[in-house]
Tab-separated table of N, CA and C in Angstrom:
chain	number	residue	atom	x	y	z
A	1	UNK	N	-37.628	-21.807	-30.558
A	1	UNK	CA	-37.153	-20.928	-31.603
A	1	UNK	C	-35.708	-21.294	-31.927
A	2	UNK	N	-35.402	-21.538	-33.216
A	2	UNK	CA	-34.028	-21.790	-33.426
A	2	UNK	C	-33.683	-21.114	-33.487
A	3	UNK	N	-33.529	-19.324	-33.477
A	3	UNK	CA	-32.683	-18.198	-33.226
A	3	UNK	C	-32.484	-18.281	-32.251
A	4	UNK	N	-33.420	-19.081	-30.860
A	4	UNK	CA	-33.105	-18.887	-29.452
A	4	UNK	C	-32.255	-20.142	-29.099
A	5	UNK	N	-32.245	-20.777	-29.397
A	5	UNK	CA	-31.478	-22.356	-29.790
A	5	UNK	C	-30.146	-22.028	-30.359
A	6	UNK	N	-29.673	-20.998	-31.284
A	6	UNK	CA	-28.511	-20.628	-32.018
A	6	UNK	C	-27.564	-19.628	-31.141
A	7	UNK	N	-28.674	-18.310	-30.548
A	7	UNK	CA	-28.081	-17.441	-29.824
A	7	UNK	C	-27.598	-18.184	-28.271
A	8	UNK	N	-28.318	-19.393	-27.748
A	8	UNK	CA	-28.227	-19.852	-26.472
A	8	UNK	C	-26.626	-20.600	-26.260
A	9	UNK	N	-26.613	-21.108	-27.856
A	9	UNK	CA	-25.151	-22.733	-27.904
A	9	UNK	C	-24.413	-21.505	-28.174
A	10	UNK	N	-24.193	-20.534	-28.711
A	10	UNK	CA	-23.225	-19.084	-28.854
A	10	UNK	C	-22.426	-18.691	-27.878
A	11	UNK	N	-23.854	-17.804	-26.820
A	11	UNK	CA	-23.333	-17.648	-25.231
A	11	UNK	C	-22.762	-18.856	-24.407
A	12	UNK	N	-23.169	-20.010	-24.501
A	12	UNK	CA	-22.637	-20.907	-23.457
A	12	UNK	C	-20.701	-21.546	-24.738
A	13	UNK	N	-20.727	-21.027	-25.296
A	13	UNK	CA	-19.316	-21.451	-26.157
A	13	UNK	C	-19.053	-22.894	-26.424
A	14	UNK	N	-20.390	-23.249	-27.005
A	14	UNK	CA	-20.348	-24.852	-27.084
A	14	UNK	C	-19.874	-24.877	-28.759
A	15	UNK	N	-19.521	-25.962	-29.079
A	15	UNK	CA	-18.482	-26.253	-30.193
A	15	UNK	C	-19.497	-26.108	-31.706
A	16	UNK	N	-20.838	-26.323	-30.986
A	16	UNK	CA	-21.746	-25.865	-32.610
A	16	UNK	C	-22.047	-24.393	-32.537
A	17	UNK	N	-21.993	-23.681	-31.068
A	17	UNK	CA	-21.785	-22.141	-30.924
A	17	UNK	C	-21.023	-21.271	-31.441
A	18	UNK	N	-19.702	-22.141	-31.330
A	18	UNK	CA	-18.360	-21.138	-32.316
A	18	UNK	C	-18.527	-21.692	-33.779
A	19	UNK	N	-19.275	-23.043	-33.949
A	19	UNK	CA	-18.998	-23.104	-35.224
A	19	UNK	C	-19.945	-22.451	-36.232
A	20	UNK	N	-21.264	-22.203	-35.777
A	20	UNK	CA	-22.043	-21.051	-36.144
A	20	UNK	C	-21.312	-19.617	-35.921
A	21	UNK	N	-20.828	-19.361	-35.167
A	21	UNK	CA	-20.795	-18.042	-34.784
A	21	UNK	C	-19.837	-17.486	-35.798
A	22	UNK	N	-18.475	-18.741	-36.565
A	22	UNK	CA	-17.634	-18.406	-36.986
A	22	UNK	C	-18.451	-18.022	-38.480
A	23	UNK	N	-19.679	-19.074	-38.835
A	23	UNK	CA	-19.836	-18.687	-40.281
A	23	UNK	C	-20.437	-17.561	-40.167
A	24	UNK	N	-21.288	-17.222	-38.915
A	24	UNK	CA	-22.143	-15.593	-38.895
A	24	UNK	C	-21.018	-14.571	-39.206
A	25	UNK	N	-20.056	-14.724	-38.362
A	25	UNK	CA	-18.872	-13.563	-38.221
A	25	UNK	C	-18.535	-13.438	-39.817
A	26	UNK	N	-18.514	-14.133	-40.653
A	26	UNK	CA	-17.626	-14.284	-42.129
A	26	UNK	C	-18.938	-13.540	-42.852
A	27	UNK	N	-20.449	-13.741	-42.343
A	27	UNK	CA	-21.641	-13.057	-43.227
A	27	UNK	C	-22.320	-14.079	-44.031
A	28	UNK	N	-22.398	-15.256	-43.450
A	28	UNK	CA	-22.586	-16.550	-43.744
A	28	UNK	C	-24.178	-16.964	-43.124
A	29	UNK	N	-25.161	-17.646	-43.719
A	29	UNK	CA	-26.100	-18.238	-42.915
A	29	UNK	C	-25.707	-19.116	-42.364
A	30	UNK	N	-26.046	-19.777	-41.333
A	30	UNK	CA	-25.734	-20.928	-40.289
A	30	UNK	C	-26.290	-22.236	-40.966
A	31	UNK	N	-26.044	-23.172	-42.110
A	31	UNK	CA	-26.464	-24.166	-42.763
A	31	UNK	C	-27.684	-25.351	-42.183
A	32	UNK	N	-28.396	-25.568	-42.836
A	32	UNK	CA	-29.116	-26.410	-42.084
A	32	UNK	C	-28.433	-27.425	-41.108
A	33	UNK	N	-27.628	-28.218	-41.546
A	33	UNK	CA	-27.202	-29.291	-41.215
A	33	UNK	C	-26.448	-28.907	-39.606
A	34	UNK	N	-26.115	-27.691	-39.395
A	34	UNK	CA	-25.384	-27.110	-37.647
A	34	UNK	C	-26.808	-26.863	-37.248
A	35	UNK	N	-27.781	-26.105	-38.100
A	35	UNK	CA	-29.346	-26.328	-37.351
A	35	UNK	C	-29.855	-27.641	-36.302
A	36	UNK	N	-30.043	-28.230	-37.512
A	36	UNK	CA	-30.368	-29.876	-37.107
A	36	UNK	C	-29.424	-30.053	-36.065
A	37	UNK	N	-28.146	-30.084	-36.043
A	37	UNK	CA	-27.500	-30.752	-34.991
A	37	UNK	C	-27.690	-29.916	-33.363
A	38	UNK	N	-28.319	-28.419	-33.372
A	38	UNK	CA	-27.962	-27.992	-32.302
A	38	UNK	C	-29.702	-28.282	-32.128
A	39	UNK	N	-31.155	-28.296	-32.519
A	39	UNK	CA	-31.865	-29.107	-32.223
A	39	UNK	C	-32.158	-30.324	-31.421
A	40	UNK	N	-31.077	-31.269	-32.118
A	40	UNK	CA	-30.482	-32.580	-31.786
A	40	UNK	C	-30.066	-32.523	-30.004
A	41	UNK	N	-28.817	-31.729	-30.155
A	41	UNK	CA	-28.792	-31.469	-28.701
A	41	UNK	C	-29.654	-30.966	-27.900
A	42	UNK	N	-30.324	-29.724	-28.184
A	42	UNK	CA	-31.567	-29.353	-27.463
A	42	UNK	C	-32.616	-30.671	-26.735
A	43	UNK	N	-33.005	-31.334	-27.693
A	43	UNK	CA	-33.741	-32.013	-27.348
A	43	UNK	C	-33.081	-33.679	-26.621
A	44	UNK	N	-31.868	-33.866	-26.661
A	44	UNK	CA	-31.005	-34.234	-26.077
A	44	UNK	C	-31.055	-33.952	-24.242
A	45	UNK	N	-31.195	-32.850	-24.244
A	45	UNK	CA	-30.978	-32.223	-22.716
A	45	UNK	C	-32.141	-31.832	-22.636
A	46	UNK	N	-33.287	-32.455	-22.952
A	46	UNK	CA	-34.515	-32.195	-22.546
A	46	UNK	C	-35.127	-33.094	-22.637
A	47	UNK	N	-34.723	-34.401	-22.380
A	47	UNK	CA	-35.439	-35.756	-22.905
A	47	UNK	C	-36.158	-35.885	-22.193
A	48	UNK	N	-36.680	-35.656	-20.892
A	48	UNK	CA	-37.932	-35.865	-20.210
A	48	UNK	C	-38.922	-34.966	-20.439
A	49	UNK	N	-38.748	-33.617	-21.566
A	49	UNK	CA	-40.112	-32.909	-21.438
A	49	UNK	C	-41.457	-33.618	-22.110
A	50	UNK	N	-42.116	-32.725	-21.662
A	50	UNK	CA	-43.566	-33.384	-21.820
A	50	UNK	C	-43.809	-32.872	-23.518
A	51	UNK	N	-43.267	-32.867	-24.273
A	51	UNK	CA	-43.138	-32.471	-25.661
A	51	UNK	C	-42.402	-31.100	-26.121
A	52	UNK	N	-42.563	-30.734	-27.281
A	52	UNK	CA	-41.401	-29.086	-27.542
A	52	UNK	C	-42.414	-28.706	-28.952
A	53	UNK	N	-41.957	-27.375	-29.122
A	53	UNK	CA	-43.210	-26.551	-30.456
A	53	UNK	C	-41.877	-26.027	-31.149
A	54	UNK	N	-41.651	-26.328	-31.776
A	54	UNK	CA	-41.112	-25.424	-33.273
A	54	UNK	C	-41.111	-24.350	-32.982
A	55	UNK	N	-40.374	-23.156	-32.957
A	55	UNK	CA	-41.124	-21.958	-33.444
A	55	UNK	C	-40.336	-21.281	-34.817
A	56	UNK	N	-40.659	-21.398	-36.263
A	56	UNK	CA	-40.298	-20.775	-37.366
A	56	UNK	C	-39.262	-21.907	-37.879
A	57	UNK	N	-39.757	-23.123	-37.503
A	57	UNK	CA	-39.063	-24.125	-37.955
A	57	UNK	C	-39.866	-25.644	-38.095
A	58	UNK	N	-39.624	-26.414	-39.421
A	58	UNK	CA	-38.577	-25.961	-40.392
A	58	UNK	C	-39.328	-24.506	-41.413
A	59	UNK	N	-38.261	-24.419	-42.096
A	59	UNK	CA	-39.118	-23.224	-42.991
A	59	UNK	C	-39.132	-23.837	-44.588
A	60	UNK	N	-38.184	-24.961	-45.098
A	60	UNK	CA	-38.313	-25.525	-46.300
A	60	UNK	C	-39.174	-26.800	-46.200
A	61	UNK	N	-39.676	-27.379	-47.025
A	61	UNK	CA	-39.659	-28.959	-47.233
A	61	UNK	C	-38.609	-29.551	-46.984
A	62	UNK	N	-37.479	-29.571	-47.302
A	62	UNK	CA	-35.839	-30.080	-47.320
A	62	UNK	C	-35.904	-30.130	-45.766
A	63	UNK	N	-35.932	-28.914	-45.083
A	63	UNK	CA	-35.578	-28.960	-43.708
A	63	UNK	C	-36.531	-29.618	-43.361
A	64	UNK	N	-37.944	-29.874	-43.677
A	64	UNK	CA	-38.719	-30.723	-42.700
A	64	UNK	C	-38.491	-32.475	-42.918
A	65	UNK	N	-38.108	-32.366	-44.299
A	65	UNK	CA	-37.646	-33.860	-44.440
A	65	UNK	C	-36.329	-34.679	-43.417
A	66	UNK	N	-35.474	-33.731	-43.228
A	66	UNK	CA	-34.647	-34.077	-42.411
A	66	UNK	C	-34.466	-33.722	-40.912
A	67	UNK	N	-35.381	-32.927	-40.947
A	67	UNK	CA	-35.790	-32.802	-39.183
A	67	UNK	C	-36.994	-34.241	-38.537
A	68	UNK	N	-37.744	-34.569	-39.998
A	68	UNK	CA	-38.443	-35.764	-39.732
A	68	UNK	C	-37.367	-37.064	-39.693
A	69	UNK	N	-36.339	-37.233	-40.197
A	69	UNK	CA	-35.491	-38.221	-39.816
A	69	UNK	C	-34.572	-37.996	-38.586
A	70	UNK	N	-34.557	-36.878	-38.462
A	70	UNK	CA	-33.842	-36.731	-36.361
A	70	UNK	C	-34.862	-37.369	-35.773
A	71	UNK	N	-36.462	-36.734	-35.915
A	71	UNK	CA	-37.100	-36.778	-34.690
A	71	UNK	C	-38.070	-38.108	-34.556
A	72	UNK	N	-37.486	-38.849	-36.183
A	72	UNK	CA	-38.185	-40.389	-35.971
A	72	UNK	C	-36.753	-41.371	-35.228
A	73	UNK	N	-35.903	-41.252	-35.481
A	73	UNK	CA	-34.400	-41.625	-34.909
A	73	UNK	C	-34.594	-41.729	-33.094
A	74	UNK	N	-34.869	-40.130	-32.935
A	74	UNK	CA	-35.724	-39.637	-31.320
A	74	UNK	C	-36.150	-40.363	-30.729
A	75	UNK	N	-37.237	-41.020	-31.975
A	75	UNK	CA	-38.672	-41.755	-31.242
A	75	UNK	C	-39.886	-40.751	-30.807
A	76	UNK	N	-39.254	-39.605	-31.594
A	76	UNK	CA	-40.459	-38.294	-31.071
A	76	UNK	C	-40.675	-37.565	-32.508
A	77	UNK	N	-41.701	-38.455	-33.419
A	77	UNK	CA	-41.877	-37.683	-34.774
A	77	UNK	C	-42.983	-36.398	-34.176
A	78	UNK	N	-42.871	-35.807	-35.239
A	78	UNK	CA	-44.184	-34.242	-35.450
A	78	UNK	C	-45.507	-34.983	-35.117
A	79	UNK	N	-46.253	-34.285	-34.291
A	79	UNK	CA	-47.352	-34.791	-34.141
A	79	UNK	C	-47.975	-34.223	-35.222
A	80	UNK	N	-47.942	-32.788	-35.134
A	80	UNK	CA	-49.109	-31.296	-36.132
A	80	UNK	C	-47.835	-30.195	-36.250
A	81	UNK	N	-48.651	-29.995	-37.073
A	81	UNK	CA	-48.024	-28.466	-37.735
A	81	UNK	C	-48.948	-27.645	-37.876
A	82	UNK	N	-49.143	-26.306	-36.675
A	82	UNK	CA	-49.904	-25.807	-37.012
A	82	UNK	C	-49.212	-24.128	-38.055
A	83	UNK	N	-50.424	-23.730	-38.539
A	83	UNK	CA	-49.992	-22.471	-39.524
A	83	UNK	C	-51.389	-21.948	-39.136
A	84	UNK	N	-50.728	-20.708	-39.122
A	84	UNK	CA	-51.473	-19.255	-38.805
A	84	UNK	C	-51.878	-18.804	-40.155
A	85	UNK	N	-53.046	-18.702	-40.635
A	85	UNK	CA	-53.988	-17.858	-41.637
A	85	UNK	C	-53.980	-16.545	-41.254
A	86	UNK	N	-52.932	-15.753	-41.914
A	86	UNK	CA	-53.055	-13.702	-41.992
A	86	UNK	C	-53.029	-13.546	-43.471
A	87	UNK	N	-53.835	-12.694	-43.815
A	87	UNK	CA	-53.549	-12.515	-44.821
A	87	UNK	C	-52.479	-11.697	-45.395
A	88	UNK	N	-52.020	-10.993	-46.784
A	88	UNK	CA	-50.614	-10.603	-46.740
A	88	UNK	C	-50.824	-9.137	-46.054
A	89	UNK	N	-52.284	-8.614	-46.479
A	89	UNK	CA	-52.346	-6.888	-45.911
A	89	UNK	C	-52.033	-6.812	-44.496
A	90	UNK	N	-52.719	-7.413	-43.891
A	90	UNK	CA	-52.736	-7.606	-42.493
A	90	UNK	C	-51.174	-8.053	-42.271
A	91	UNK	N	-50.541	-8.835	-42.620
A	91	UNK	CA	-49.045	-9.164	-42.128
A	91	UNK	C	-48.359	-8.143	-42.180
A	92	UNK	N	-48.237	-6.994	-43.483
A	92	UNK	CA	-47.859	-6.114	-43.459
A	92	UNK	C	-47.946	-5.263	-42.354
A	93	UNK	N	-49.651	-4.435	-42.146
A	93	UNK	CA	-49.623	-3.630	-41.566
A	93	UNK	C	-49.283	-4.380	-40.141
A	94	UNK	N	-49.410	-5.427	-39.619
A	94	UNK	CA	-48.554	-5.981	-38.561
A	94	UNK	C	-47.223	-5.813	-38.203
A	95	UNK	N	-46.373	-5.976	-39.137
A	95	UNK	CA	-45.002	-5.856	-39.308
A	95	UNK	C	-44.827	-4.343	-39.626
A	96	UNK	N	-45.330	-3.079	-40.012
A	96	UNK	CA	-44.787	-2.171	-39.752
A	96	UNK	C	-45.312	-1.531	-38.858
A	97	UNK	N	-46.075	-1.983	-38.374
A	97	UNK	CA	-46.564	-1.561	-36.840
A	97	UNK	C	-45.535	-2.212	-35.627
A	98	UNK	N	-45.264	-3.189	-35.923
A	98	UNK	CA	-43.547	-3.963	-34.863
A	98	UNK	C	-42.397	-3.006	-35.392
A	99	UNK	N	-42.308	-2.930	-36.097
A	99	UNK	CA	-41.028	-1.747	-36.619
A	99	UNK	C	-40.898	-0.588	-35.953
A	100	UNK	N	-42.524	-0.113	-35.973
A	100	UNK	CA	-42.310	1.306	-35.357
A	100	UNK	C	-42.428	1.078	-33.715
A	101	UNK	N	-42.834	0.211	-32.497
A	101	UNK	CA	-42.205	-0.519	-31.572
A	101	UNK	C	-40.883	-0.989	-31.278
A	102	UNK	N	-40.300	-1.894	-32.351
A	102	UNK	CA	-39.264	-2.136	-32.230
A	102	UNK	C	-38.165	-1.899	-32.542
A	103	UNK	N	-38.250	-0.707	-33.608
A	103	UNK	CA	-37.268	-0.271	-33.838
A	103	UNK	C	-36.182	-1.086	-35.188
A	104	UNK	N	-36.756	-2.182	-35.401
A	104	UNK	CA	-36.441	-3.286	-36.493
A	104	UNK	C	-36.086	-1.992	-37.818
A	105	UNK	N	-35.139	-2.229	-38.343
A	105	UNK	CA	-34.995	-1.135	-40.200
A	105	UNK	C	-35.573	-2.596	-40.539
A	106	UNK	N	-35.212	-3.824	-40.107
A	106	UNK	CA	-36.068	-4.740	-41.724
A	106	UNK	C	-37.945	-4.723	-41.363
A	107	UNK	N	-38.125	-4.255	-40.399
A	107	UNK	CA	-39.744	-3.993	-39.904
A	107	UNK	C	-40.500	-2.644	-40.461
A	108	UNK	N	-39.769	-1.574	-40.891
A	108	UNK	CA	-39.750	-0.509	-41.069
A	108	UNK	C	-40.301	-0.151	-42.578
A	109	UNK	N	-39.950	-1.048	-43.094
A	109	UNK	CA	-39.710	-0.932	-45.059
A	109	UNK	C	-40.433	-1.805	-45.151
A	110	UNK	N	-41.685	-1.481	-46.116
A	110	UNK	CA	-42.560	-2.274	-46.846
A	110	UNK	C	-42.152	-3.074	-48.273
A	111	UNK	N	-40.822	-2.618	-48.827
A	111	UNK	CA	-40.311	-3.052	-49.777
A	111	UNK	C	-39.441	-4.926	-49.090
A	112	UNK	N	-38.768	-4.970	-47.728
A	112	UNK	CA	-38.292	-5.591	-47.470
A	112	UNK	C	-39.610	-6.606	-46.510
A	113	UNK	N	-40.575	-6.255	-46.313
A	113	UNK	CA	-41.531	-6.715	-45.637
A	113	UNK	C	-41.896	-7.903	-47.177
A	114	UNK	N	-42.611	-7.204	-48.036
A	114	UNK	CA	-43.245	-7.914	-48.885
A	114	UNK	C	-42.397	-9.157	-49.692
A	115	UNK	N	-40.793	-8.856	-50.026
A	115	UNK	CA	-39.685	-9.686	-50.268
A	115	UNK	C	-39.713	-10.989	-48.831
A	116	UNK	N	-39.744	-10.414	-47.792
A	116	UNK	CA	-40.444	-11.734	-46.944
A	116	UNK	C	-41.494	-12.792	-46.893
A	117	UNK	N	-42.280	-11.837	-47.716
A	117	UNK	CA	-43.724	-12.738	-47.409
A	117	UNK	C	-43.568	-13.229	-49.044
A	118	UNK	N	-43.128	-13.057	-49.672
A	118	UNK	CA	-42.559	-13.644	-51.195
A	118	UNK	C	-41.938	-14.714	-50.785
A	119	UNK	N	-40.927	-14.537	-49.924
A	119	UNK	CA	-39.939	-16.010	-49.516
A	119	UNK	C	-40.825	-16.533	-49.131
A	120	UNK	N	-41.602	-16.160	-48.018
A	120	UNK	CA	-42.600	-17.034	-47.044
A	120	UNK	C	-43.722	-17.991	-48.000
A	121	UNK	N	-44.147	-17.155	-49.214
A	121	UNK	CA	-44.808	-18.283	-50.066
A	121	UNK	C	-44.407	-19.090	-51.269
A	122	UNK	N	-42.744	-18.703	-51.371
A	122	UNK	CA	-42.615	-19.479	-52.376
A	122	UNK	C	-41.626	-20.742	-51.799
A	123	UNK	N	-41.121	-21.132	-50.490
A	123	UNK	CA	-40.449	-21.593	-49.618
A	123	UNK	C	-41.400	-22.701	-48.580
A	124	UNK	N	-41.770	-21.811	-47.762
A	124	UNK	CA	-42.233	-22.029	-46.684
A	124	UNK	C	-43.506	-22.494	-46.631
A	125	UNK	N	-44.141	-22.099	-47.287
A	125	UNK	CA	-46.008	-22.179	-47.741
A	125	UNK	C	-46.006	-23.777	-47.988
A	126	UNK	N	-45.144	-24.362	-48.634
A	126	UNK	CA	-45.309	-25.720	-49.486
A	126	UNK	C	-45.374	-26.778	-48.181
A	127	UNK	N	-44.540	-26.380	-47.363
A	127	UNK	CA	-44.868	-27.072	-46.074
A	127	UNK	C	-46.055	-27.201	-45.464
A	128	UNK	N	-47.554	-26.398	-45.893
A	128	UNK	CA	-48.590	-26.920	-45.743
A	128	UNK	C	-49.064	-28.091	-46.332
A	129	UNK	N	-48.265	-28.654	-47.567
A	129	UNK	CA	-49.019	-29.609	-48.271
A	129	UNK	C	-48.117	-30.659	-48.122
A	130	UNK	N	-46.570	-30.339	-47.073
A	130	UNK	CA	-45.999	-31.829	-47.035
A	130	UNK	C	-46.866	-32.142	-45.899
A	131	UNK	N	-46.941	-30.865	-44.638
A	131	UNK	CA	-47.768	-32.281	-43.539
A	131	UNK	C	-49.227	-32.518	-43.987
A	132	UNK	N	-50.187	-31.572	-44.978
A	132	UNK	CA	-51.289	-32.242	-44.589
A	132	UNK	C	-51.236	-33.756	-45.842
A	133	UNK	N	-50.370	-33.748	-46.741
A	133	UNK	CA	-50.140	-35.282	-46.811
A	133	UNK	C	-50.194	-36.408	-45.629
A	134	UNK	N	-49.054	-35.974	-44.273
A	134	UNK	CA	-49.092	-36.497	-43.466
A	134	UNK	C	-49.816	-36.638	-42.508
A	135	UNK	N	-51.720	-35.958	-42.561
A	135	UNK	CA	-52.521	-35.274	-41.746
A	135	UNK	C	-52.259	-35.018	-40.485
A	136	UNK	N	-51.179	-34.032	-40.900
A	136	UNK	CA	-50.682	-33.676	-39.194
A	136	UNK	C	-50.921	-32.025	-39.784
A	137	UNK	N	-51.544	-31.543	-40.973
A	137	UNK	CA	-51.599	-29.790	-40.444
A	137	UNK	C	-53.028	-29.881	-40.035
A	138	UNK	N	-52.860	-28.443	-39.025
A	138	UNK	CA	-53.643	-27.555	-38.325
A	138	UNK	C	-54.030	-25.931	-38.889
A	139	UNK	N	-54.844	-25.429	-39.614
A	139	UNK	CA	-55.259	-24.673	-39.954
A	139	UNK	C	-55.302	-23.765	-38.896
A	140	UNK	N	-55.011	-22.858	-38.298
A	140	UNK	CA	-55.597	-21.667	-37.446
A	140	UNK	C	-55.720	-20.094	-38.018
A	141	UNK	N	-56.884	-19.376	-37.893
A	141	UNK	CA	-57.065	-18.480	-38.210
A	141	UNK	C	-56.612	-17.412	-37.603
A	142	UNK	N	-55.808	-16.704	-38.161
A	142	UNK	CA	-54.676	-15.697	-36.915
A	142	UNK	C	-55.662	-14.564	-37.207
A	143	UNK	N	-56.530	-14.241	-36.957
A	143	UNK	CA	-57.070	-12.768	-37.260
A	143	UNK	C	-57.592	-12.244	-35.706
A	144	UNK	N	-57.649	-11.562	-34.667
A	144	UNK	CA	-58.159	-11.572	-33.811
A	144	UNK	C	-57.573	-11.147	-32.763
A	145	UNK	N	-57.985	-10.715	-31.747
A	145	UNK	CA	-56.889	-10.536	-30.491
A	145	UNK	C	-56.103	-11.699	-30.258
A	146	UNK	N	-55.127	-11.306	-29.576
A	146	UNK	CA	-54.139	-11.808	-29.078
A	146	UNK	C	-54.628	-13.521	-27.892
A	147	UNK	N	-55.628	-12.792	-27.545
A	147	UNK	CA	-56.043	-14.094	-26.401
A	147	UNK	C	-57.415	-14.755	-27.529
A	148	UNK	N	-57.786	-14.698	-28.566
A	148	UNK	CA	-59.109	-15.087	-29.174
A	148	UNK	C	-57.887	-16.124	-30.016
A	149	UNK	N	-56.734	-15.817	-30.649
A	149	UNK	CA	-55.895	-16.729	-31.105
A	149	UNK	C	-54.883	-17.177	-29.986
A	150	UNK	N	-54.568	-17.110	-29.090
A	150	UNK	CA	-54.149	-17.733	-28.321
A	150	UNK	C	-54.923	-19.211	-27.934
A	151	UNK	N	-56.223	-18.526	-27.825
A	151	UNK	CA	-57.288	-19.691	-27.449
A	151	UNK	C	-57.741	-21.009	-28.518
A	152	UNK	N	-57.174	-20.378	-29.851
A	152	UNK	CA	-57.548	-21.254	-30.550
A	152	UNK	C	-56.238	-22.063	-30.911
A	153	UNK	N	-55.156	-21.847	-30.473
A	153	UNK	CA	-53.826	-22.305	-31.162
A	153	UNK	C	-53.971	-23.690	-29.591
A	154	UNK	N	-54.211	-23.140	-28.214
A	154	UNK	CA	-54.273	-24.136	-27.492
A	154	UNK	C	-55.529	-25.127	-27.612
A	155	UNK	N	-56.856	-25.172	-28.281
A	155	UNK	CA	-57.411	-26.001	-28.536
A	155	UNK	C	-56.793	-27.047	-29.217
A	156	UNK	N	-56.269	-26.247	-30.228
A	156	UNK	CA	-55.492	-27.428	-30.892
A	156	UNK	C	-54.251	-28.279	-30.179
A	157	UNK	N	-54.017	-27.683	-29.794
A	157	UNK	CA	-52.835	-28.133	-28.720
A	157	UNK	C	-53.451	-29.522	-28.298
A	158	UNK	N	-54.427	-28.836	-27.504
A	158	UNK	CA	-55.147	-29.566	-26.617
A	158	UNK	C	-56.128	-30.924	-26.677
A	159	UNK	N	-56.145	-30.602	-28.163
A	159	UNK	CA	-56.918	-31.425	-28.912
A	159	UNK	C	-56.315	-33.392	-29.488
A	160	UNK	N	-55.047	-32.535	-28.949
A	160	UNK	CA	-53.649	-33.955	-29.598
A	160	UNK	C	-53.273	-35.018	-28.637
């Protein structure tokens, strides 16, 4: 997760930590390009794992174009991209069902829910058709318990 990747270089006061932290503090998004680089390191200090999963990344075409030139540089391009099939009702009532759990105000409001899933398809969605150009997407059907999609996200896994 690059929120967990952003919040991690923060706490340890590493130099892409303050330099994010300084544009958060001003009310600033954290630019792709300090993304990519704290990635970079991540996977830097993890060069022996047995591979790494994205999580909510990239979210543009732009960002996947240039996360595909880090991770061919690497020597460790994208194998798959998988994407979860919910539909928008179901995301909803998902997300204000986490709201009232978590306590989230942006989980809470169906007005700010649906402005998400607007970004999510006019942004993010298109990234199904850069990888399956590259036949690296994975279709998975998110509808189901928790372990019935669990099971199917590791087939695929498993399948690579």
């Amino acid at each position: 997760s690059t929120g967990d990747i952003l919040r991690g270089e923060i706490a340890s006061g590493t130099k892409l930590g303050l330099e994010a932290k300084s544009l958060m503090d001003a009310g600033n998004l954290v630019p792709d390009e300090v993304v990519i680089r704290m990635i970079s390191s991540k996977l830097d200090n993890n060069k022996y794992a047995n591979g790494f999963i994205f999580d909510g990344f990239p979210r543009t075409t732009q960002q996947a174009k240039t996360l595909d030139l880090l991770l061919n540089e690497k020597e460790t391009p994208i194998t798959t991209m998988i994407s979860l099939m919910v539909d928008e009702e179901e995301l909803t009532r998902r997300l204000l069902e986490r709201g009232k759990n978590s306590g989230r105000a942006d989980d809470q409001n169906e007005k700010i829910i649906i402005n998400r899933i607007n970004e999510y398809n006019n942004k993010t969605a298109p990234l199904k058709e850069y990888y399956a150009a590259q036949n690296k997407l994975n279709e998975v059907e998110g509808i189901g318990s928790v372990s019935d999609i669990s099971e199917k996200l590791n087939n695929v896994i498993d399948s690579l």
